[in-house]
Coordinates of C-alpha atoms in Angstrom, one line a residue:
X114 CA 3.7 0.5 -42.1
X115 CA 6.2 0.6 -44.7
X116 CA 6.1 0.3 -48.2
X117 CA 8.2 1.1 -51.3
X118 CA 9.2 4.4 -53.0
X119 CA 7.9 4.5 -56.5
X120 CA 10.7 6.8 -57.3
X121 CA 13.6 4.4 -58.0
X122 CA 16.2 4.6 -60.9
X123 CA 14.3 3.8 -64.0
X124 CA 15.8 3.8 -67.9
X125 CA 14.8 6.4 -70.9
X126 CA 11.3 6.2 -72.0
X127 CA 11.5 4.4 -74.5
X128 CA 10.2 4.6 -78.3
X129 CA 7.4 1.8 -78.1
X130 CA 6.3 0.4 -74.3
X131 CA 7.9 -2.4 -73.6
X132 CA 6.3 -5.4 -74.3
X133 CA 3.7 -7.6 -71.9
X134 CA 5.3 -10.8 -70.6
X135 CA 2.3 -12.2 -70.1
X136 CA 0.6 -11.4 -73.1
X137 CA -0.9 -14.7 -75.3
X138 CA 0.3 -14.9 -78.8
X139 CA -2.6 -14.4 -81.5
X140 CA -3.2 -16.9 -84.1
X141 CA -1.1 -16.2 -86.6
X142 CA -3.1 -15.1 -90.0
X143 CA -2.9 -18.0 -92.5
X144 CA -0.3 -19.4 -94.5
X145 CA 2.3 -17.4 -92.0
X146 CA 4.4 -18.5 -89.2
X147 CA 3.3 -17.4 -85.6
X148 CA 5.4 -15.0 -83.6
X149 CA 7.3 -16.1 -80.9
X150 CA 6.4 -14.5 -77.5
X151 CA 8.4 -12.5 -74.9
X152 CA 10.4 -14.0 -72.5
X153 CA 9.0 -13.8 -69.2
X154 CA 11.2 -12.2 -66.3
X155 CA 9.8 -10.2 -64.1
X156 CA 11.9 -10.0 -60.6
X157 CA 11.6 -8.0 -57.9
X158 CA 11.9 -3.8 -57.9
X159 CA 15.1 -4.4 -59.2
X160 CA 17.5 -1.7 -59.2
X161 CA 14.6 0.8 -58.1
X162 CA 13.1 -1.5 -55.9
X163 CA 10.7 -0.4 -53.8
X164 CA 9.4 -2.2 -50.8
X165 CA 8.4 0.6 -48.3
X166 CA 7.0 3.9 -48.5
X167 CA 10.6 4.5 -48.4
X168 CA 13.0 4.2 -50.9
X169 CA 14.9 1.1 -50.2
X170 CA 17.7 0.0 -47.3
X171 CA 16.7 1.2 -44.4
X172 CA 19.7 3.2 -41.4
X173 CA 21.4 0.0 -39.7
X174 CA 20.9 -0.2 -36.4
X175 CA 18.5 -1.6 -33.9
X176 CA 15.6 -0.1 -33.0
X177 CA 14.1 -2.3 -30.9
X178 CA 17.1 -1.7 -27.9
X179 CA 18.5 1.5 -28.6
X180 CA 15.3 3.7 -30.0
X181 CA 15.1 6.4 -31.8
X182 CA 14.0 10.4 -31.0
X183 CA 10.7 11.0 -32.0
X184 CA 12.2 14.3 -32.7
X185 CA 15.4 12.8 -34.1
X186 CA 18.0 14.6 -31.7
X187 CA 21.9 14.3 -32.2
X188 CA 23.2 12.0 -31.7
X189 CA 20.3 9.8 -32.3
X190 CA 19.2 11.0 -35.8
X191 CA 19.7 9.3 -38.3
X192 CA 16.6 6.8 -36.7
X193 CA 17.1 3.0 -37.3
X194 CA 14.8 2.1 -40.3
X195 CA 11.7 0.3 -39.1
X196 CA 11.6 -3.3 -38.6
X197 CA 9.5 -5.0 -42.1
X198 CA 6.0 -5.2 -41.3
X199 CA 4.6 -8.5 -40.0
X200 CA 1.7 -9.2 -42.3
X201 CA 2.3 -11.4 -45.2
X202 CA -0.4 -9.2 -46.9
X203 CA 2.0 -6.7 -47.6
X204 CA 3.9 -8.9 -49.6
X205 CA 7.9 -8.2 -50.0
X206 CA 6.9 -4.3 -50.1
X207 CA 9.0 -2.5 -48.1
X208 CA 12.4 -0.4 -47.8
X209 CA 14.4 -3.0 -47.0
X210 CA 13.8 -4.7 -50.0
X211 CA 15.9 -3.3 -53.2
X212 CA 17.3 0.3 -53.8
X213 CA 14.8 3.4 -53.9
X214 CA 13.9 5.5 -56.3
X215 CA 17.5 7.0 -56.0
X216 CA 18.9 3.9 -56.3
X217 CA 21.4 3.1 -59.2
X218 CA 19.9 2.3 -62.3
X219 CA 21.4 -1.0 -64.3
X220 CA 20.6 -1.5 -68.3
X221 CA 18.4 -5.0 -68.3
X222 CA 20.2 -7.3 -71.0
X223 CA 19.2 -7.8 -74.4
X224 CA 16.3 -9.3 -75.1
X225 CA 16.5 -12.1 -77.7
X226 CA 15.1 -11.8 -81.3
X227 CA 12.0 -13.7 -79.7
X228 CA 10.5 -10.3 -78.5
X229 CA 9.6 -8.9 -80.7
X230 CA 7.1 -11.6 -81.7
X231 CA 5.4 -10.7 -78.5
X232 CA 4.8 -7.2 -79.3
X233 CA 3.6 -8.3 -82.6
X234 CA 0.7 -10.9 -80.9
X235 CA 0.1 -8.2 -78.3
X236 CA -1.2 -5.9 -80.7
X237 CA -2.8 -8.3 -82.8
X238 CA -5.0 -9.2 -79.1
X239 CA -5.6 -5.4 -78.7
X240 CA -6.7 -5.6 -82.2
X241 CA -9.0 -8.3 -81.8
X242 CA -10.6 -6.9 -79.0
X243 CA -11.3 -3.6 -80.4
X244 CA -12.4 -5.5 -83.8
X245 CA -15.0 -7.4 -81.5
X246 CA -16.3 -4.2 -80.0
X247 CA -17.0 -2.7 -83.4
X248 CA -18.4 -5.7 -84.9
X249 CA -20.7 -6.0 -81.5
X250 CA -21.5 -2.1 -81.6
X251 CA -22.1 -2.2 -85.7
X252 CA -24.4 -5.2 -84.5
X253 CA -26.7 -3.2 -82.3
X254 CA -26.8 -0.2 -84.0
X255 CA -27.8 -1.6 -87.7
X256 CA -30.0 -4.2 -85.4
X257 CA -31.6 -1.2 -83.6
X258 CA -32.1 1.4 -87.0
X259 CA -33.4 -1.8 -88.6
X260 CA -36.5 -2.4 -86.3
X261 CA -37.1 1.2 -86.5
X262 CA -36.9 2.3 -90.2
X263 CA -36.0 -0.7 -92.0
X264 CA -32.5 0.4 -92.6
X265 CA -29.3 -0.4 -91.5
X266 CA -27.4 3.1 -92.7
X267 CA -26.1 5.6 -90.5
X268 CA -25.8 8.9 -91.5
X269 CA -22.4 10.3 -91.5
X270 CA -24.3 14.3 -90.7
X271 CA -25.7 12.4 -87.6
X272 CA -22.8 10.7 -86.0
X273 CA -19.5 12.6 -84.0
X274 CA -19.5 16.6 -83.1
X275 CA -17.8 18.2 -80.9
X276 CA -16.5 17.1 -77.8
X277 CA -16.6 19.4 -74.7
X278 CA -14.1 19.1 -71.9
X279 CA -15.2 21.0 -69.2
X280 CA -12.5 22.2 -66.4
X281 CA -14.0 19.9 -64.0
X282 CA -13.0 16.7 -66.0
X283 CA -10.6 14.8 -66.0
X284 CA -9.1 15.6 -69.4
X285 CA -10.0 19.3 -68.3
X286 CA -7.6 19.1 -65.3
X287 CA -5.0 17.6 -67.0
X288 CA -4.6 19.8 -69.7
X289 CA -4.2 22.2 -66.7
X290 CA -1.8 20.7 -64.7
X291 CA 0.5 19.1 -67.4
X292 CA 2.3 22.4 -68.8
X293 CA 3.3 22.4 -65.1
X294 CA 4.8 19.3 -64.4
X295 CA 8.3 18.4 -65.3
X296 CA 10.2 14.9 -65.4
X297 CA 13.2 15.1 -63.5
X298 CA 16.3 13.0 -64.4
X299 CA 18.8 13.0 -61.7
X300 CA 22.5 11.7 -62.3
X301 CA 25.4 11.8 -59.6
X302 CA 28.9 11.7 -60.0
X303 CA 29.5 8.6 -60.4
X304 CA 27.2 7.9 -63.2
X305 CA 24.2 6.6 -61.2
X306 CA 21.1 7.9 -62.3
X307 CA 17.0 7.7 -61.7
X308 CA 13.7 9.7 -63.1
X309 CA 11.2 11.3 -61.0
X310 CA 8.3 13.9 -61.0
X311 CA 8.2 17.3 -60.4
X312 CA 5.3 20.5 -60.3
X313 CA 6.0 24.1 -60.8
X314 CA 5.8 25.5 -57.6
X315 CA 6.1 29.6 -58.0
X316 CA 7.2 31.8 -60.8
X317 CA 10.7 32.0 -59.9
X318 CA 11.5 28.6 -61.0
X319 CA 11.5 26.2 -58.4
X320 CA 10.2 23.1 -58.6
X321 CA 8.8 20.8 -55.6
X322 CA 9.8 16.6 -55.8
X323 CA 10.8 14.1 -53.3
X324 CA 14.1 13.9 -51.5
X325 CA 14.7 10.6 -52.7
X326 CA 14.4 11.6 -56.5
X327 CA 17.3 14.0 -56.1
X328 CA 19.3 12.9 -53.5
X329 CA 21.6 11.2 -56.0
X330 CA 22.7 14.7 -57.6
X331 CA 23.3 16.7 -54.4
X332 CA 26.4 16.6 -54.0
X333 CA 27.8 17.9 -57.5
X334 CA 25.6 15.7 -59.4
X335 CA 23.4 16.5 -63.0
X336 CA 20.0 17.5 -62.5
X337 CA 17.8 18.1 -65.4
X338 CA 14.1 18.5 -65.8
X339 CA 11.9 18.6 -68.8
X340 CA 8.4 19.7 -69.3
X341 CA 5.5 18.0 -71.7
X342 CA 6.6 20.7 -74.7
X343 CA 9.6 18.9 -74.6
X344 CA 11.5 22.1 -73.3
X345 CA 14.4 20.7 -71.3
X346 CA 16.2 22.6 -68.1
X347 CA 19.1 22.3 -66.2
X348 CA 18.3 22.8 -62.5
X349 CA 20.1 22.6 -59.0
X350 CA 18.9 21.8 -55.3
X351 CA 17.8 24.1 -53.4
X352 CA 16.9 22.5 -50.1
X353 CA 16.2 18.7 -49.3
X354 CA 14.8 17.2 -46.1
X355 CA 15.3 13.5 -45.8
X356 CA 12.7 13.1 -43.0
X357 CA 10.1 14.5 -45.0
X358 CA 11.0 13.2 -48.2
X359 CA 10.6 16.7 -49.5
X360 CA 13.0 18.7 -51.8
X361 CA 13.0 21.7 -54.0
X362 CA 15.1 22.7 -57.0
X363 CA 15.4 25.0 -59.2
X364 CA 15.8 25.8 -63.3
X365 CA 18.7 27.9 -64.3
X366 CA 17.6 30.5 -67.1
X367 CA 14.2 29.3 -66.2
X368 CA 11.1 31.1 -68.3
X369 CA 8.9 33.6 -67.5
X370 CA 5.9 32.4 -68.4
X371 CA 5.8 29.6 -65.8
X372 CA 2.3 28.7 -63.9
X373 CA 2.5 27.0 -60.5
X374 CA -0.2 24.9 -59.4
X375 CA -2.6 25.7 -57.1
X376 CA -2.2 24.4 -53.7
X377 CA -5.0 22.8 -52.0
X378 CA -6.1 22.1 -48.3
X379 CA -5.0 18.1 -47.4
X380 CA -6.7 18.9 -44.0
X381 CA -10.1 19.2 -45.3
X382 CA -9.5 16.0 -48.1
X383 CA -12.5 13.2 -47.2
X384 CA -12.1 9.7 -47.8
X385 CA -13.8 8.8 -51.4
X386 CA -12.6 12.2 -52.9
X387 CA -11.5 11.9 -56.4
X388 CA -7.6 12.2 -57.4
X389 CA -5.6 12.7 -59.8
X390 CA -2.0 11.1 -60.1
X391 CA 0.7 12.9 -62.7
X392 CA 4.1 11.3 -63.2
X393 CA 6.6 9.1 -65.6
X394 CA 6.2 5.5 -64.2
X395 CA 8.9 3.6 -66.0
X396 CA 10.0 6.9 -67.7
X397 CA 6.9 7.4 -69.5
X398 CA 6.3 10.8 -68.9
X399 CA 3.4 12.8 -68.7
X400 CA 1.3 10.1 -67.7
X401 CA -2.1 11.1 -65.9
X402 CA -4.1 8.3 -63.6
X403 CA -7.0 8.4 -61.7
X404 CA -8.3 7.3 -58.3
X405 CA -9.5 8.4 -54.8
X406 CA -8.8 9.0 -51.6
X407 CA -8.1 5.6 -50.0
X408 CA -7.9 6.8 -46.3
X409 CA -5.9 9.3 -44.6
X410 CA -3.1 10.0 -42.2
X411 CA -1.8 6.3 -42.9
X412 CA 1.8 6.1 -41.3
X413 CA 4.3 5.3 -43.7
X414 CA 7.9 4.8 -43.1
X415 CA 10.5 4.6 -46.0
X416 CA 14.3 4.9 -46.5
X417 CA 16.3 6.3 -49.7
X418 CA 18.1 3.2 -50.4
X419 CA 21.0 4.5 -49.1
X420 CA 21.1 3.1 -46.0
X421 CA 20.7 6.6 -44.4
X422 CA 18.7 8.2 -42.6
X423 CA 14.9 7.3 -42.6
X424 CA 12.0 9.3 -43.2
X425 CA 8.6 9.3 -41.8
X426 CA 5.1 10.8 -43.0
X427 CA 1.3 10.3 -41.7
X428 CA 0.4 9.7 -45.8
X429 CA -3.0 10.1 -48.0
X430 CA -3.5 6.5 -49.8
X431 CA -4.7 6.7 -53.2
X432 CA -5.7 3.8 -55.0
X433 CA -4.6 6.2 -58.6
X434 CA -2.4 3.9 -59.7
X435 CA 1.5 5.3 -58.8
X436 CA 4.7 3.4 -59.9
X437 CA 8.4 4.1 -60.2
X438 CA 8.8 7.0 -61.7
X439 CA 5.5 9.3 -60.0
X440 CA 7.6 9.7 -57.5
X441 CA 7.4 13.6 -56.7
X442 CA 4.5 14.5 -58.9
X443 CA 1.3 16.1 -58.0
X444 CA -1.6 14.1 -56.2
X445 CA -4.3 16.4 -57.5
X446 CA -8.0 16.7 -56.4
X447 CA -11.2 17.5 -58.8
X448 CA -11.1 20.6 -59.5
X449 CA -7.0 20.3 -60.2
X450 CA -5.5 21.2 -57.0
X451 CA -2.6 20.0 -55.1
X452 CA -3.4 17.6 -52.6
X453 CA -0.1 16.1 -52.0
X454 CA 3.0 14.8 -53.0
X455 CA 3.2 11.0 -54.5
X456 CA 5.6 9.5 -52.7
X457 CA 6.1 5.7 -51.8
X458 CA 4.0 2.8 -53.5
X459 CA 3.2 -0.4 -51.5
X460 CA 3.4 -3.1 -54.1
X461 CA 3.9 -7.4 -54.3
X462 CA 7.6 -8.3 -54.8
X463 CA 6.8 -9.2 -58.9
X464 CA 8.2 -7.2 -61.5
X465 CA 6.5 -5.7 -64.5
X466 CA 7.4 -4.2 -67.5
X467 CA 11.0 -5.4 -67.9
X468 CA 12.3 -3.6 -65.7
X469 CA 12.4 -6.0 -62.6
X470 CA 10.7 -3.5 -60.7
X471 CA 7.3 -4.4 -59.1
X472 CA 4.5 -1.9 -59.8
X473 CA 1.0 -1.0 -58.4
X474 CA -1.4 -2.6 -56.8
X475 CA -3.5 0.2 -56.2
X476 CA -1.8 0.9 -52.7
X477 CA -0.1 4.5 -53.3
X478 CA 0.7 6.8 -50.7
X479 CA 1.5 11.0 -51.2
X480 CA 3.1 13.6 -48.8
X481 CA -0.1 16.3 -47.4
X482 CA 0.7 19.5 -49.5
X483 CA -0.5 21.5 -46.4
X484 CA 2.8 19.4 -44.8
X485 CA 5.1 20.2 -48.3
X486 CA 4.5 23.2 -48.9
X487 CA 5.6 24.5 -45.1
X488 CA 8.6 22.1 -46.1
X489 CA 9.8 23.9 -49.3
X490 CA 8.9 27.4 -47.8
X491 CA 11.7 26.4 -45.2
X492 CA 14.0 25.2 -47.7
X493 CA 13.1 27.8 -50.3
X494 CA 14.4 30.5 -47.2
X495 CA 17.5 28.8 -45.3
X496 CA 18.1 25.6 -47.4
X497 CA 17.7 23.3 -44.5
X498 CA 14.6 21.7 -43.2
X499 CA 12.7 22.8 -39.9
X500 CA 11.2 19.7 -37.5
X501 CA 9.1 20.2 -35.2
X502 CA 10.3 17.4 -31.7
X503 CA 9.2 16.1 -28.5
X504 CA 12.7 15.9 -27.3
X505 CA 12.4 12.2 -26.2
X506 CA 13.4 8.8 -27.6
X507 CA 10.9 6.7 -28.6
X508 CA 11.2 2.4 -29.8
X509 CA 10.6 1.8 -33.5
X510 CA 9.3 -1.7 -32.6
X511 CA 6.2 -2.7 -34.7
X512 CA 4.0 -3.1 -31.7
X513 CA 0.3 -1.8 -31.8
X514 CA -0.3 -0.9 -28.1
X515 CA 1.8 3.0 -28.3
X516 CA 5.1 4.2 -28.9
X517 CA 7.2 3.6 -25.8
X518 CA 9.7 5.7 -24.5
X519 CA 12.9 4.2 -24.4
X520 CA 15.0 3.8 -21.3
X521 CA 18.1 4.3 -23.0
X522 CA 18.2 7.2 -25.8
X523 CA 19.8 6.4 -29.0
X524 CA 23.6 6.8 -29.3
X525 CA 24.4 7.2 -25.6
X526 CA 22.1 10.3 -25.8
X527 CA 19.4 10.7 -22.5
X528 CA 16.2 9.2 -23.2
X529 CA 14.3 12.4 -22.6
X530 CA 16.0 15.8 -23.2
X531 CA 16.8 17.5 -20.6
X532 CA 14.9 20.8 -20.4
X533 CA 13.2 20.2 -23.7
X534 CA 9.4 19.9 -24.0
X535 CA 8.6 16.2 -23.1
X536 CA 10.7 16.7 -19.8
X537 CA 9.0 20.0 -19.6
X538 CA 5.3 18.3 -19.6
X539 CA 6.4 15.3 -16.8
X540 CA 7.7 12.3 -19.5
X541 CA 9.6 9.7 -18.4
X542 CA 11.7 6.8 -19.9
X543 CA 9.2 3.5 -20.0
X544 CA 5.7 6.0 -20.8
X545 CA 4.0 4.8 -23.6
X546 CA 2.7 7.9 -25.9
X547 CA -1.0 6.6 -27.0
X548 CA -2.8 9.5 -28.9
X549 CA -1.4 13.0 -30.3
X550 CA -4.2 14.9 -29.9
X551 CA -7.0 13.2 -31.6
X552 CA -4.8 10.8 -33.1
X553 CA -4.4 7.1 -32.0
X554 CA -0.5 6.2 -31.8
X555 CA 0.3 2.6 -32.6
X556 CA 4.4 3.0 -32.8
X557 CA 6.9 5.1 -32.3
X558 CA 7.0 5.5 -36.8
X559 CA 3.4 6.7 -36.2
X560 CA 4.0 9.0 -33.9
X561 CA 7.2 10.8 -35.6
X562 CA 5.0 11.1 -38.7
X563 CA 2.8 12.6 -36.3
X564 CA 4.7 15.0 -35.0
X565 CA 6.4 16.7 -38.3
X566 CA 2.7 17.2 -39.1
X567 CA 3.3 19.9 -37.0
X568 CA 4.9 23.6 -36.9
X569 CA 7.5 24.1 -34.0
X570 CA 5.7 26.1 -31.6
X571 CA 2.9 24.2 -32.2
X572 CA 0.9 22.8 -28.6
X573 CA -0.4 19.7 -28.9
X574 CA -1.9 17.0 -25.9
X575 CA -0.1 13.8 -25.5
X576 CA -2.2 11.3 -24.0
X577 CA 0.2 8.3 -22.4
X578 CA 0.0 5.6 -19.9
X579 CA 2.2 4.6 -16.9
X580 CA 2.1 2.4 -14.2
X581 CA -1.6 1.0 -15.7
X582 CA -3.1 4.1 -15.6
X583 CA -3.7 6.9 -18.4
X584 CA -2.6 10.8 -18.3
X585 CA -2.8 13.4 -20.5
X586 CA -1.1 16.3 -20.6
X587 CA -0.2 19.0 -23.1
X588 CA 3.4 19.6 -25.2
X589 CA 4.4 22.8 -26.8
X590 CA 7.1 21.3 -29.3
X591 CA 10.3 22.0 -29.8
X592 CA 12.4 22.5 -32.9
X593 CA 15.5 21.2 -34.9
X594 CA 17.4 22.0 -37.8
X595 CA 18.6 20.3 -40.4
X596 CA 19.0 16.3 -41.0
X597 CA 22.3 15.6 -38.8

């Protein structure tokens, strides 16, 4: 499946939200003229857009004839991006259909004088709406005290106190994780620039985002990354790894009193669990959301919006609600620890906020920490990501049935590589690849996410068919480094 990267380019946070399109005038009070309302303009992602997991174009190329390695071999990495999916219920969403969260960011035009008369009926509705409340709550109480004493007084001694956050709250894990989290602005050389997420990773100063939030800055770019104090850092890359979507930098003169977050175990994460979503959607940072777990090991295919290389994860779906900008912050459980990455949104084609960019429809989609955090240790030690392979070319069609091996490998290369661990284990070209261990393949997406939930070294069983009848047999995987 793919869906968009919530990551994309997104301007400065600015000093008051931008103002609801939609958003009714209120009746003006008497004997004054009404406010004008906002213009209304949403469009698609816009410069960020974000119609896959991904981050926007997908690698040219077709996938349907040629394939692509499940273990992304030379030459056939980078993979062709998947084909959009089929269902109209995804909407627009997907990488193919704007730039990605790395993408270039472009100043909307001025708004005319007319706006600010929406801003002005917007908070006259929130107004009103609060003013009912009171009125109805002022209502029940003085109603209530009056059959009971005959009075409709409240005493001030009996009303407020104290208010008790334990740690197991919400506002309790927040004000944990928050000194921890930094928004990242990434600028390349041209000029180009985005906002992301980022979460304290170890004491030494490295911080864990998404590829696609940085990828913009790797090569001689600016990178800076500011925490909720408002203490601001430059920083560097480390280590990024397209196919994962994972990247880690790090702060120059970075503090000592840093606190990494606590990693948790995505393996043992049930459907239902509670989550917590920390991020700057539409550059308005430090903003905490809440959810649960959706399902888990959804495959998700995204791009950077470079027209690169693609990259591939087997996701947790959280309906916390995620939008450009959370890209790269922490998917946190309960009790405040790290459960994944926040990655990729899947979202309706409409934009929001001004910013042309669509946002969330409760469909968000986060990297397994136990998955990351292998990811940065790699790129922490060497620089370059490690990925675990099958050695055999597999078709990115969007069929449901398996993920067939091709008969032709990707850019002249052999279908299935010689000597490595599918030809070891008896592949052929035309075998169609139907479970990974316990897991059901659909596609040959679904089954590179799959894989890279693995370590090289790892054994795994491969259950396929050929010739109408169903084998199974067991792969040790293989290893590759780097991207290329």
């Amino acid at each position: 499946m793919s869906t968009e990267n919530e990551g994309t380019a997104v301007p400065p946070a600015p000093s008051a939200p931008p103002v609801p399109v939609d958003t009714p005038a209120a009746p003006a009070p008497q004997g004054q003229a009404p406010q004008g309302q906002a213009p209304q303009g949403p469009g698609p992602y816009g410069q960020d857009s974000q119609g896959q997991s991904g981050h926007g174009q997908g690698a040219p190329g077709d996938a349907a004839q040629q394939g692509v390695s499940s273990s992304a071999p030379d030459p056939s990495w980078p993979p062709p991006p998947p084909p959009p999916p089929a269902s109209p219920s995804y909407g627009d969403g997907g990488s193919g259909s704007g730039g990605g969260w790395g993408s270039s960011y472009q100043q909307p035009a001025p708004k005319s004088g007319r706006g600010r008369g929406g801003l002005v009926a917007a908070i006259l509705v929130a107004a009103l709406a609060a003013g009912g409340l009171g009125g109805g709550l002022g209502y029940t109480l003085a109603k209530n005290n009056d059959e009971s004493s005959g009075s409709t007084t409240v005493s001030a001694s009996t009303s407020g106190g104290d208010v008790k956050r334990d740690p197991g709250t919400v506002a309790g894990v927040a004000a944990k994780a928050l000194p921890s989290t930094v928004t990242i602005e990434a600028e390349s050389n041209s000029g180009e620039g985005g906002t992301g997420t980022g979460f304290v990773f170890d004491k030494q100063g490295h911080i864990v985002t998404n590829n696609h939030v940085v990828a913009g800055a790797v090569d001689g770019g600016k990178l800076t990354a500011t925490f909720p104090s408002g203490k601001k850092y430059d920083a560097e890359v480390v280590g990024h790894a397209q196919g994962y979507d994972v990247a880690v930098i790090k702060l120059k003169n970075a503090p000592d009193d840093l606190k990494p977050l606590t990693l948790g175990d995505s393996d043992k994460v049930a459907v239902g669990d509670a989550t917590i979503a920390i991020g700057a959607p539409f550059g308005l940072s430090d903003t905490v959301t809440t959810g649960v777990i959706s399902a888990k090991n959804r495959p998700v295919a995204s791009s950077d919006g470079s027209g690169s290389q693609a990259s591939y994860m087997s996701a947790l779906q959280t309906d916390a609600s995620i939008n450009p900008g959370n890209s790269g912050g922490p998917l946190l459980d309960a009790q405040g620890n790290v459960i994944g990455i926040n990655s990729a949104i899947q979202s309706t084609g409409n934009g929001g906020f001004g910013t042309g960019q669509s946002g969330s429809i409760g469909l968000g989609f986060a990297i397994p920490i136990n998955q990351a955090e292998y990811v940065a240790q790699e790129l922490i030690k060497t620089g370059k990501p490690v990925y675990a392979k099958i050695g055999a070319s597999v078709s990115l069609d969007d069929r449901s049935d398996g993920a067939q091996i091709t008969e032709q490998g990707a850019g002249g290369a052999a279908p299935v590589e010689p000597g490595g661990p599918a030809a070891e284990a008896g592949l052929k070209p035309g075998d169609v690849i139907t479970k990974l261990d316990d897991r059901v393949i659909d596609s040959g997406p679904t089954l590179i996410g799959e894989i890279w939930t693995h370590k090289p070294g790892d054994k795994v069983t491969i259950t396929y068919e050929r010739g109408g009848k169903q084998h199974t047999v067991e792969v040790t995987l293989g290893s590759r480094i780097g991207d290329n």
